[in-house]
Amino acid sequence: MRTIIEPFKIKMVEALQMTTREQREQIISSVDFNPFLIRSEDVLIDLLTDSGTSSMSDRQWAALISADEAYAGSRSYFKFEDKIQEITGFKHVIPTHQGRAAERILFSVATKQGDIVPNNTHFDTTRANIEFTKAIAVDLQDEACTDPELEAPFKGNLDLEKLRALLEEVGPERIPLGMITVTNNASGGQPVSMANIRATSELLRSHDIPFIIDACRFSENAYFIKTREAGYADKSLLEIAQEMFSMADGCTMSAKKDAFANIGGFLAINNDEWAVQARTLLVLTEGFPTYGGLAGRDLAAIAQGLDEVLDEDYMQYRIRSTQYLGDNLEKVGVPIYKPTGGHAIYINARKFLPHIPPEHFPGQALVVEMYIEGGIRAVEIGSVMFGKTNPDTGALIPAKNELVRMAIPRRVYTQSHVDYVIEAMGDLARRKDAVQGLQFKLEAPVLRHFTSTFKRL
Ligand SMILES: *Cc1c(COP(=O)(O)O)cnc(C)c1O
């Protein structure tokens, strides 16, 4: 097979600022070894997140310019609503400024103290918004699938036995809704099969529990279904997405992911009562129901982006280029979470730096070295992000895995950028035994990865 090329050409460019290794050494120590605190112009290849970092297409920019900025009844809203209804089939489309605003509104309407919300794995903002209503967010992923080494096609799946057990234990009255996140961002960006979505839907609906999809990467998930699940090879991504959503009662979505937008999101639901309450809250904190905290131009860019993300040539390139990075990192001796997911590569830092114990944060040590080695910015997903300090002993309660996520912005970097990353990581692999661990200089009380500072041992 020939090389799968970027299915676009470049019409506008943004210069990258080169730095030397000495400069990067100085920069990373000036921010106390936390890459979140580096200015983006000092980063060469920024793999911190795929959220809001996509390149928009010429058609999206054109849609931006011709958008309707009316306060009420904007033409751009109706385009947005039409596109979302075409894909999801949901009756009420409620625009929000981000995915988490859709979550906040949904849970404010649907959950209360003591309720339980199951999901394959809750994303951190989803969990936080559920817990904010004093309800309980429960992860029901298959235990075996949290092993970075296991090769399986749908490691994002929800464990139906666990859902059945939960229903029996607490009763359906305490479960106002159930969720599935596609792809499973908090667990390696792994996909969920159509069979698993169907079985989850049937089980929830047999107890009259609404089923909501966290749809941030719905098209990436549809592509995995097309290429990995029997019976879907000849279906279009749109048809697969429509089938996924037909089994649900609503979805939350961050348009900063699979809609190629720099901001935006939405809540789409069938329940009329929820929709009335959701729009009441929307007016309070986001805006009038036909813009919901977004400019008309954002709605237009999202509608266009949702069309483009279902293009198969794009998605083949997207998934293949992520896999190319993963395969080649393994070749240069960097162990990764397998198989490669859709939007990111997760390096297994515990395996890469076995001489650094969790107490000395191997993932954080690795992101620091990646910046020094190549000006590459990534994020630790390990004991800095998810570990806790025992208040009595001061000892670390480590996270389950010590990972580093390299998220791939959509349509931003070319193959030579990716090759550069692979070369830099190969050089880093050759000197990895000399990499030192870190300790806290200042430990932030919550969301430690954003603002904590560190020092070398
Ligand atoms: C990004 C994300 C969200 C939240 O969306 P924001 O636009 O960042 O508020 C929710 N769920 C998943 C799976 C996500 O990846």
Short mmCIF file of C-alpha atoms in Angstrom, two decimals, residues 172-334:
data_model
loop_
_atom_site.label_atom_id
_atom_site.label_comp_id
_atom_site.label_asym_id
_atom_site.label_seq_id
_atom_site.Cartn_x
_atom_site.Cartn_y
_atom_site.Cartn_z
CA PRO A 172 -32.64 1.76 39.03
CA GLU A 173 -34.35 4.56 41.04
CA ARG A 174 -30.96 5.92 42.07
CA ILE A 175 -29.62 5.93 38.51
CA PRO A 176 -31.18 8.91 36.67
CA LEU A 177 -29.06 8.28 33.58
CA GLY A 178 -26.24 6.09 32.29
CA MET A 179 -23.39 7.15 30.01
CA ILE A 180 -20.77 5.87 27.60
CA THR A 181 -17.80 7.98 26.48
CA VAL A 182 -16.65 7.52 22.88
CA THR A 183 -13.77 7.18 22.49
CA ASN A 184 -12.77 6.51 26.10
CA ASN A 185 -10.47 9.51 26.60
CA ALA A 186 -9.65 8.83 30.24
CA SER A 187 -8.58 5.30 29.38
CA GLY A 188 -6.10 5.43 26.53
CA GLY A 189 -8.48 6.96 23.96
CA GLN A 190 -9.74 3.42 23.31
CA PRO A 191 -12.90 2.83 21.24
CA VAL A 192 -16.23 1.33 22.24
CA SER A 193 -17.89 -1.27 20.00
CA MET A 194 -21.38 -0.92 18.53
CA ALA A 195 -22.29 -4.18 20.24
CA ASN A 196 -21.30 -2.72 23.60
CA ILE A 197 -23.25 0.49 22.96
CA ARG A 198 -26.28 -1.57 21.96
CA ALA A 199 -26.11 -3.88 24.98
CA THR A 200 -25.63 -0.95 27.37
CA SER A 201 -28.57 0.85 25.80
CA GLU A 202 -30.82 -2.21 26.05
CA LEU A 203 -29.92 -2.83 29.66
CA LEU A 204 -30.49 0.79 30.71
CA ARG A 205 -33.68 1.14 28.72
CA SER A 206 -35.11 -2.08 30.16
CA HIS A 207 -35.05 -0.16 33.46
CA ASP A 208 -36.33 3.09 31.86
CA ILE A 209 -32.97 4.77 32.48
CA PRO A 210 -32.01 7.38 29.85
CA PHE A 211 -28.76 6.67 28.02
CA ILE A 212 -26.47 9.60 27.19
CA ILE A 213 -23.36 9.42 24.99
CA ASP A 214 -20.34 11.62 25.72
CA ALA A 215 -19.75 12.14 22.02
CA CYS A 216 -16.54 14.24 21.92
CA ARG A 217 -14.82 11.80 19.54
CA PHE A 218 -17.84 10.13 17.96
CA SER A 219 -16.38 10.06 14.47
CA GLU A 220 -13.06 8.54 15.54
CA ASN A 221 -15.10 5.90 17.36
CA ALA A 222 -17.22 5.32 14.24
CA TYR A 223 -14.05 4.73 12.21
CA PHE A 224 -12.83 2.11 14.70
CA ILE A 225 -16.21 0.38 14.44
CA LYS A 226 -15.96 0.47 10.65
CA THR A 227 -12.48 -1.03 10.60
CA ARG A 228 -12.63 -3.40 13.58
CA GLU A 229 -16.21 -4.63 14.04
CA ALA A 230 -17.83 -7.19 11.75
CA GLY A 231 -20.62 -5.89 9.54
CA TYR A 232 -19.59 -2.23 9.33
CA ALA A 233 -16.89 -2.17 6.64
CA ASP A 234 -19.29 -0.98 3.95
CA LYS A 235 -21.15 1.58 6.03
CA SER A 236 -20.30 5.27 5.92
CA LEU A 237 -19.09 7.05 9.06
CA LEU A 238 -22.33 9.03 9.05
CA GLU A 239 -24.41 5.83 8.97
CA ILE A 240 -22.38 4.34 11.80
CA ALA A 241 -22.69 7.52 13.87
CA GLN A 242 -26.43 7.59 13.23
CA GLU A 243 -26.72 4.01 14.42
CA MET A 244 -24.74 4.80 17.59
CA PHE A 245 -26.91 7.79 18.45
CA SER A 246 -30.15 5.97 17.58
CA MET A 247 -29.60 3.83 20.68
CA ALA A 248 -29.24 6.83 23.00
CA ASP A 249 -31.53 9.48 24.44
CA GLY A 250 -29.07 12.31 24.16
CA CYS A 251 -25.43 13.36 24.02
CA THR A 252 -22.97 15.89 25.35
CA MET A 253 -20.25 17.10 23.03
CA SER A 254 -17.17 19.28 23.05
CA ALA A 255 -16.84 20.86 19.61
CA LYS A 256 -13.17 21.43 20.47
CA LYS A 257 -12.58 17.76 19.61
CA ASP A 258 -14.32 16.13 16.63
CA ALA A 259 -15.82 19.36 15.24
CA PHE A 260 -12.46 21.05 14.47
CA ALA A 261 -13.58 24.17 16.34
CA ASN A 262 -11.44 26.23 18.69
CA ILE A 263 -14.37 26.64 21.09
CA GLY A 264 -17.90 25.32 21.51
CA GLY A 265 -20.05 22.38 22.49
CA PHE A 266 -23.62 21.23 22.78
CA LEU A 267 -26.19 19.18 24.62
CA ALA A 268 -28.67 17.28 22.44
CA ILE A 269 -31.57 15.43 24.06
CA ASN A 270 -34.99 13.97 23.31
CA ASN A 271 -36.62 14.55 26.71
CA ASP A 272 -38.94 17.60 26.45
CA GLU A 273 -38.99 18.31 30.18
CA TRP A 274 -35.22 18.21 30.49
CA ALA A 275 -34.97 20.49 27.46
CA VAL A 276 -37.20 23.15 29.04
CA GLN A 277 -35.14 23.09 32.24
CA ALA A 278 -31.86 23.00 30.34
CA ARG A 279 -32.80 26.06 28.27
CA THR A 280 -33.80 27.91 31.43
CA LEU A 281 -30.34 27.28 32.89
CA LEU A 282 -28.77 28.08 29.54
CA VAL A 283 -30.29 31.55 29.49
CA LEU A 284 -29.01 32.09 33.01
CA THR A 285 -25.34 31.36 32.41
CA GLU A 286 -24.64 30.71 28.72
CA GLY A 287 -27.04 32.75 26.59
CA PHE A 288 -30.22 32.71 24.54
CA PRO A 289 -31.12 29.21 23.22
CA THR A 290 -30.07 29.98 19.63
CA TYR A 291 -26.49 30.89 20.55
CA GLY A 292 -25.79 29.54 24.06
CA GLY A 293 -22.55 31.38 24.79
CA LEU A 294 -21.17 31.15 21.26
CA ALA A 295 -20.85 33.69 18.46
CA GLY A 296 -22.82 32.96 15.29
CA ARG A 297 -19.46 32.37 13.61
CA ASP A 298 -18.60 29.62 16.09
CA LEU A 299 -21.91 27.86 15.35
CA ALA A 300 -21.15 28.11 11.63
CA ALA A 301 -17.63 26.73 12.02
CA ILE A 302 -18.91 23.82 14.13
CA ALA A 303 -21.65 22.91 11.62
CA GLN A 304 -19.07 22.83 8.83
CA GLY A 305 -16.55 20.95 11.00
CA LEU A 306 -19.09 18.24 11.84
CA ASP A 307 -19.50 17.66 8.14
CA GLU A 308 -15.74 17.38 7.53
CA VAL A 309 -15.01 15.04 10.43
CA LEU A 310 -17.21 12.37 8.84
CA ASP A 311 -15.03 12.34 5.73
CA GLU A 312 -13.43 8.93 5.46
CA ASP A 313 -10.20 10.10 3.85
CA TYR A 314 -9.68 12.49 6.73
CA MET A 315 -10.39 9.83 9.33
CA GLN A 316 -8.19 7.23 7.67
CA TYR A 317 -5.33 9.76 7.75
CA ARG A 318 -6.17 10.71 11.34
CA ILE A 319 -6.12 7.20 12.76
CA ARG A 320 -3.24 6.03 10.57
CA SER A 321 -1.02 8.99 11.45
CA THR A 322 -1.58 8.42 15.17
CA GLN A 323 -0.76 4.74 14.68
CA TYR A 324 2.37 5.68 12.68
CA LEU A 325 3.65 7.69 15.63
CA GLY A 326 2.89 4.83 18.04
CA ASP A 327 4.45 2.11 15.88
CA ASN A 328 7.62 4.10 15.35
CA LEU A 329 7.97 5.08 18.99
CA GLU A 330 7.95 1.38 19.83
CA LYS A 331 10.65 0.81 17.18
CA VAL A 332 12.93 3.37 18.85
CA GLY A 333 12.40 1.75 22.26
CA VAL A 334 9.55 3.80 23.74
#
